[in-house]
């Protein structure tokens, strides 16, 4: 496994791959603190490309002023071991100063899709994500890139950017990986105390209950039954729980039929958690 700490080092490794028998480069962008969720992205990437590139970069541009950029976990040595064990070919670990040199001005605007829900709670977040992902696509030059479906709105924004900017990168979504009790894996789970961890499980429990319902209205009611109980806990503060169109993230009406995504976000203790599930609402048999 090769490790590139600078863009020049990476460019040298990448240009050696060009030519008539060029391998298909499959890319997994990460912010490190790699867990089983990331490992599943790498595993999926290996089925889509011949050469696996992972980047590890905690992107300051996607954190708000009061968010956890400073305390975001950065266990680089462990991450490199995970990458080596999982058969990654190249890891890019760029510096903030190289990715964001003084004088930079231009950023990507995620539009309306990036300003609702996560984008509403975290203003500028998706502009920061899209800006770094576009830069990394240009640097890495992958044919395919894999993103986790846990960050469903992020995935939708990236898919939108690829269409709107005519990018020649195939985007692949990887299913959410969960703990045995249902909690979605996240690098932020390490911040949860034991009691917060138990309450955090309400998010996936609410989604599980919603997914067994036949209509948007009953799915919402079933989820809120669980979330209302969680809100009785002082450490739990619901941000949103809503059922949206998978491409636009606009709320679907009560009589919606077809695919929709139930997205939830909450603060548990000091930790912000998100989760989602895709539900296929079928027409009522008597309708
Ligand atoms: O999902 C993440 O880890 C980040 O948002 C990403 C895509 C690596 C961009 O910084």
XYZ file of C-alpha atoms and ligand atoms in Angstrom:
297
model
C 0.000 0.000 0.000
C 1.317 3.438 -0.941
C 0.677 6.480 1.249
C 0.700 9.924 -0.367
C 0.972 12.845 2.038
C 1.057 15.478 -0.669
C -0.833 16.065 -3.897
C 2.424 15.817 -5.878
C 3.158 12.382 -4.390
C -0.333 11.240 -5.300
C -0.119 12.717 -8.817
C 3.080 10.753 -9.447
C 1.441 7.504 -8.317
C -1.701 8.236 -10.337
C 0.029 9.160 -13.590
C 1.972 5.884 -13.457
C -1.432 4.193 -13.846
C -2.331 6.031 -17.078
C -1.941 4.260 -20.401
C -3.642 1.686 -22.594
C -4.005 -0.906 -19.808
C -5.026 1.637 -17.166
C -6.808 0.034 -14.196
C -10.255 1.247 -13.186
C -9.742 3.416 -10.107
C -12.386 3.025 -7.395
C -12.305 5.730 -4.759
C -13.556 5.898 -1.163
C -13.400 9.435 0.308
C -13.324 9.433 4.128
C -12.616 11.666 7.088
C -10.828 8.784 8.823
C -11.755 7.158 12.159
C -12.498 4.159 9.983
C -15.068 1.639 11.233
C -16.947 -1.318 9.765
C -19.082 1.108 7.734
C -16.000 2.414 5.912
C -14.707 -1.123 5.521
C -17.937 -2.035 3.746
C -17.363 0.910 1.356
C -13.853 -0.381 0.606
C -15.231 -3.890 0.089
C -17.835 -2.575 -2.346
C -15.219 -0.435 -4.120
C -13.171 -3.595 -4.725
C -16.057 -5.090 -6.687
C -16.217 -1.932 -8.856
C -12.580 -1.196 -9.629
C -9.113 -2.734 -9.977
C -7.256 -0.129 -7.956
C -8.599 1.168 -4.633
C -7.824 4.684 -3.467
C -8.908 5.978 -0.042
C -8.489 9.575 1.092
C -8.382 10.557 4.758
C -9.096 14.231 5.277
C -11.115 15.923 8.026
C -12.566 18.702 5.895
C -12.808 21.972 7.867
C -15.071 23.494 5.218
C -17.987 21.203 6.100
C -17.984 21.973 9.849
C -19.856 24.938 11.285
C -18.141 27.270 13.795
C -19.763 25.490 16.785
C -19.351 21.961 15.474
C -16.885 19.218 16.375
C -14.055 19.858 13.872
C -11.417 20.181 16.606
C -12.484 17.078 18.515
C -13.286 14.925 15.461
C -11.312 11.661 16.004
C -8.080 11.374 13.978
C -6.546 7.921 14.681
C -4.356 8.001 11.553
C -2.106 5.030 12.384
C -5.117 2.773 13.081
C -6.782 3.993 9.886
C -3.719 3.155 7.814
C -3.659 -0.331 9.338
C -7.322 -0.833 8.405
C -6.604 0.289 4.834
C -3.595 -2.033 4.555
C -5.553 -4.983 5.973
C -8.414 -4.319 3.539
C -6.171 -4.283 0.469
C -6.302 -0.565 -0.340
C -3.691 0.352 -2.983
C -3.187 4.063 -2.305
C -4.126 6.253 0.669
C -4.052 10.019 0.200
C -3.648 11.997 3.426
C -3.531 15.619 2.255
C -2.927 18.614 4.512
C -5.428 21.404 5.093
C -2.982 23.988 3.778
C -2.441 22.096 0.553
C -6.141 21.559 -0.116
C -7.099 25.064 0.973
C -4.217 27.401 0.198
C -4.516 31.057 1.102
C -6.353 33.040 -1.514
C -8.929 30.438 -2.464
C -12.357 31.884 -3.151
C -14.519 29.650 -5.299
C -16.787 27.038 -3.693
C -19.562 24.759 -4.893
C -23.128 25.734 -3.988
C -25.329 22.739 -3.169
C -28.487 24.677 -4.100
C -31.949 24.021 -2.664
C -31.151 20.338 -2.067
C -28.313 21.377 0.201
C -30.268 23.894 2.238
C -33.037 21.721 3.735
C -32.840 19.294 6.692
C -29.115 18.671 7.331
C -28.364 21.772 5.278
C -30.815 23.820 7.347
C -29.373 22.592 10.665
C -25.791 22.848 9.426
C -25.680 25.935 7.157
C -22.935 25.653 4.540
C -22.280 21.988 5.343
C -23.104 20.610 1.894
C -21.271 23.443 0.121
C -18.222 22.339 2.105
C -18.785 18.669 1.287
C -19.288 19.287 -2.434
C -16.305 21.616 -2.655
C -13.935 19.065 -1.145
C -15.434 16.146 -3.076
C -15.087 18.016 -6.382
C -11.470 18.882 -5.546
C -10.757 15.284 -4.510
C -12.370 13.906 -7.692
C -10.069 16.161 -9.743
C -7.038 15.111 -7.710
C -7.771 11.363 -7.449
C -9.220 10.977 -10.981
C -11.385 7.936 -10.182
C -13.770 6.163 -12.553
C -16.057 5.235 -9.669
C -16.557 6.565 -6.121
C -18.365 4.910 -3.226
C -20.330 6.823 -0.563
C -22.334 5.531 2.401
C -26.124 5.641 2.211
C -26.160 6.656 5.884
C -25.434 10.199 4.702
C -28.405 10.026 2.346
C -28.662 13.768 1.699
C -24.907 13.993 1.100
C -25.184 11.159 -1.432
C -28.095 12.937 -3.171
C -26.090 16.216 -3.305
C -23.089 14.398 -4.792
C -25.253 12.639 -7.368
C -26.764 16.037 -8.258
C -23.304 17.637 -8.581
C -22.121 14.832 -10.874
C -25.120 15.449 -13.153
C -25.018 19.250 -12.988
C -21.246 19.490 -13.554
C -21.055 16.612 -16.097
C -18.479 14.778 -14.006
C -17.195 11.487 -15.430
C -17.394 9.601 -12.133
C -19.862 6.814 -11.411
C -21.358 7.217 -7.927
C -22.204 4.090 -5.980
C -24.147 4.073 -2.688
C -23.256 1.497 -0.041
C -25.890 0.203 2.426
C -25.820 1.391 6.053
C -23.902 -0.865 8.454
C -25.516 -1.210 11.883
C -24.608 -2.410 15.364
C -26.469 -5.609 16.411
C -29.087 -3.421 18.180
C -29.661 -1.334 15.047
C -27.618 1.825 15.779
C -26.046 3.025 12.519
C -22.239 2.996 12.648
C -20.712 6.453 12.792
C -17.315 7.841 13.702
C -19.184 10.025 16.203
C -20.589 7.033 18.172
C -17.367 7.032 20.243
C -18.578 10.262 21.876
C -21.695 8.564 23.359
C -21.739 7.575 27.044
C -23.336 4.218 27.912
C -26.681 5.821 28.824
C -26.648 8.060 25.714
C -25.807 5.012 23.617
C -29.001 3.303 24.862
C -31.111 6.365 23.979
C -29.406 6.727 20.582
C -30.867 3.387 19.615
C -34.305 5.098 19.412
C -33.395 6.543 16.025
C -33.035 3.178 14.293
C -35.907 1.733 16.353
C -38.195 4.502 15.076
C -37.142 3.820 11.482
C -37.609 0.070 11.877
C -41.133 0.610 13.118
C -41.916 3.085 10.325
C -40.660 0.669 7.651
C -43.322 -1.903 8.544
C -46.189 0.553 7.908
C -48.166 0.777 4.677
C -48.611 4.546 4.376
C -46.633 7.719 4.925
C -49.109 8.841 7.549
C -48.861 5.638 9.620
C -45.071 5.428 9.154
C -44.726 8.937 10.565
C -47.045 8.135 13.495
C -45.214 4.887 14.289
C -41.822 6.625 14.285
C -43.044 9.481 16.458
C -44.333 7.025 19.065
C -40.731 5.877 19.585
C -39.175 9.341 19.222
C -41.630 10.951 21.672
C -40.541 8.413 24.307
C -36.895 9.237 23.586
C -37.618 12.966 23.926
C -38.625 12.326 27.535
C -34.898 11.645 28.149
C -33.012 14.872 28.957
C -30.063 13.905 26.710
C -32.241 13.475 23.585
C -33.182 16.394 21.365
C -34.877 15.590 18.064
C -33.865 17.816 15.153
C -36.077 16.372 12.407
C -37.897 13.185 11.456
C -39.517 13.362 8.052
C -40.239 11.368 4.918
C -38.752 12.805 1.738
C -38.324 12.300 -1.974
C -34.944 10.530 -2.441
C -33.733 12.929 -5.153
C -35.003 16.325 -3.959
C -35.339 15.761 -0.208
C -38.671 17.587 -0.344
C -41.266 16.197 2.085
C -43.658 13.728 0.426
C -47.450 14.042 0.916
C -49.417 11.660 3.151
C -50.776 9.757 0.128
C -47.337 9.275 -1.485
C -46.845 5.982 -3.316
C -43.431 4.625 -4.308
C -39.960 5.053 -2.861
C -39.266 7.615 -0.150
C -36.570 8.077 2.471
C -37.384 8.450 6.151
C -34.617 10.692 7.515
C -34.015 11.462 11.188
C -31.500 13.586 13.060
C -31.115 14.155 16.776
C -28.633 15.402 19.301
C -27.851 12.790 21.940
C -25.815 14.404 24.690
C -23.348 16.542 22.788
C -23.374 14.283 19.734
C -25.388 14.839 16.574
C -26.585 11.594 14.986
C -28.394 10.942 11.707
C -30.037 7.861 10.272
C -32.417 6.933 7.473
C -34.235 4.116 5.773
C -35.762 3.792 2.319
C -39.399 2.691 2.298
C -41.440 1.631 -0.719
C -45.006 2.794 -0.054
C -47.498 0.743 -2.012
C -51.062 1.821 -2.867
C -53.699 0.772 -0.287
C -55.343 -2.465 -1.546
C -58.805 -0.859 -1.265
C -57.723 2.427 -2.868
O -18.845 11.362 4.390
C -17.746 11.851 4.712
O -16.956 11.236 5.423
C -17.367 13.238 4.213
O -18.466 14.081 4.170
C -16.626 13.216 2.867
C -17.517 12.665 1.753
C -15.372 12.363 2.980
C -16.224 14.640 2.468
O -15.407 15.219 3.412
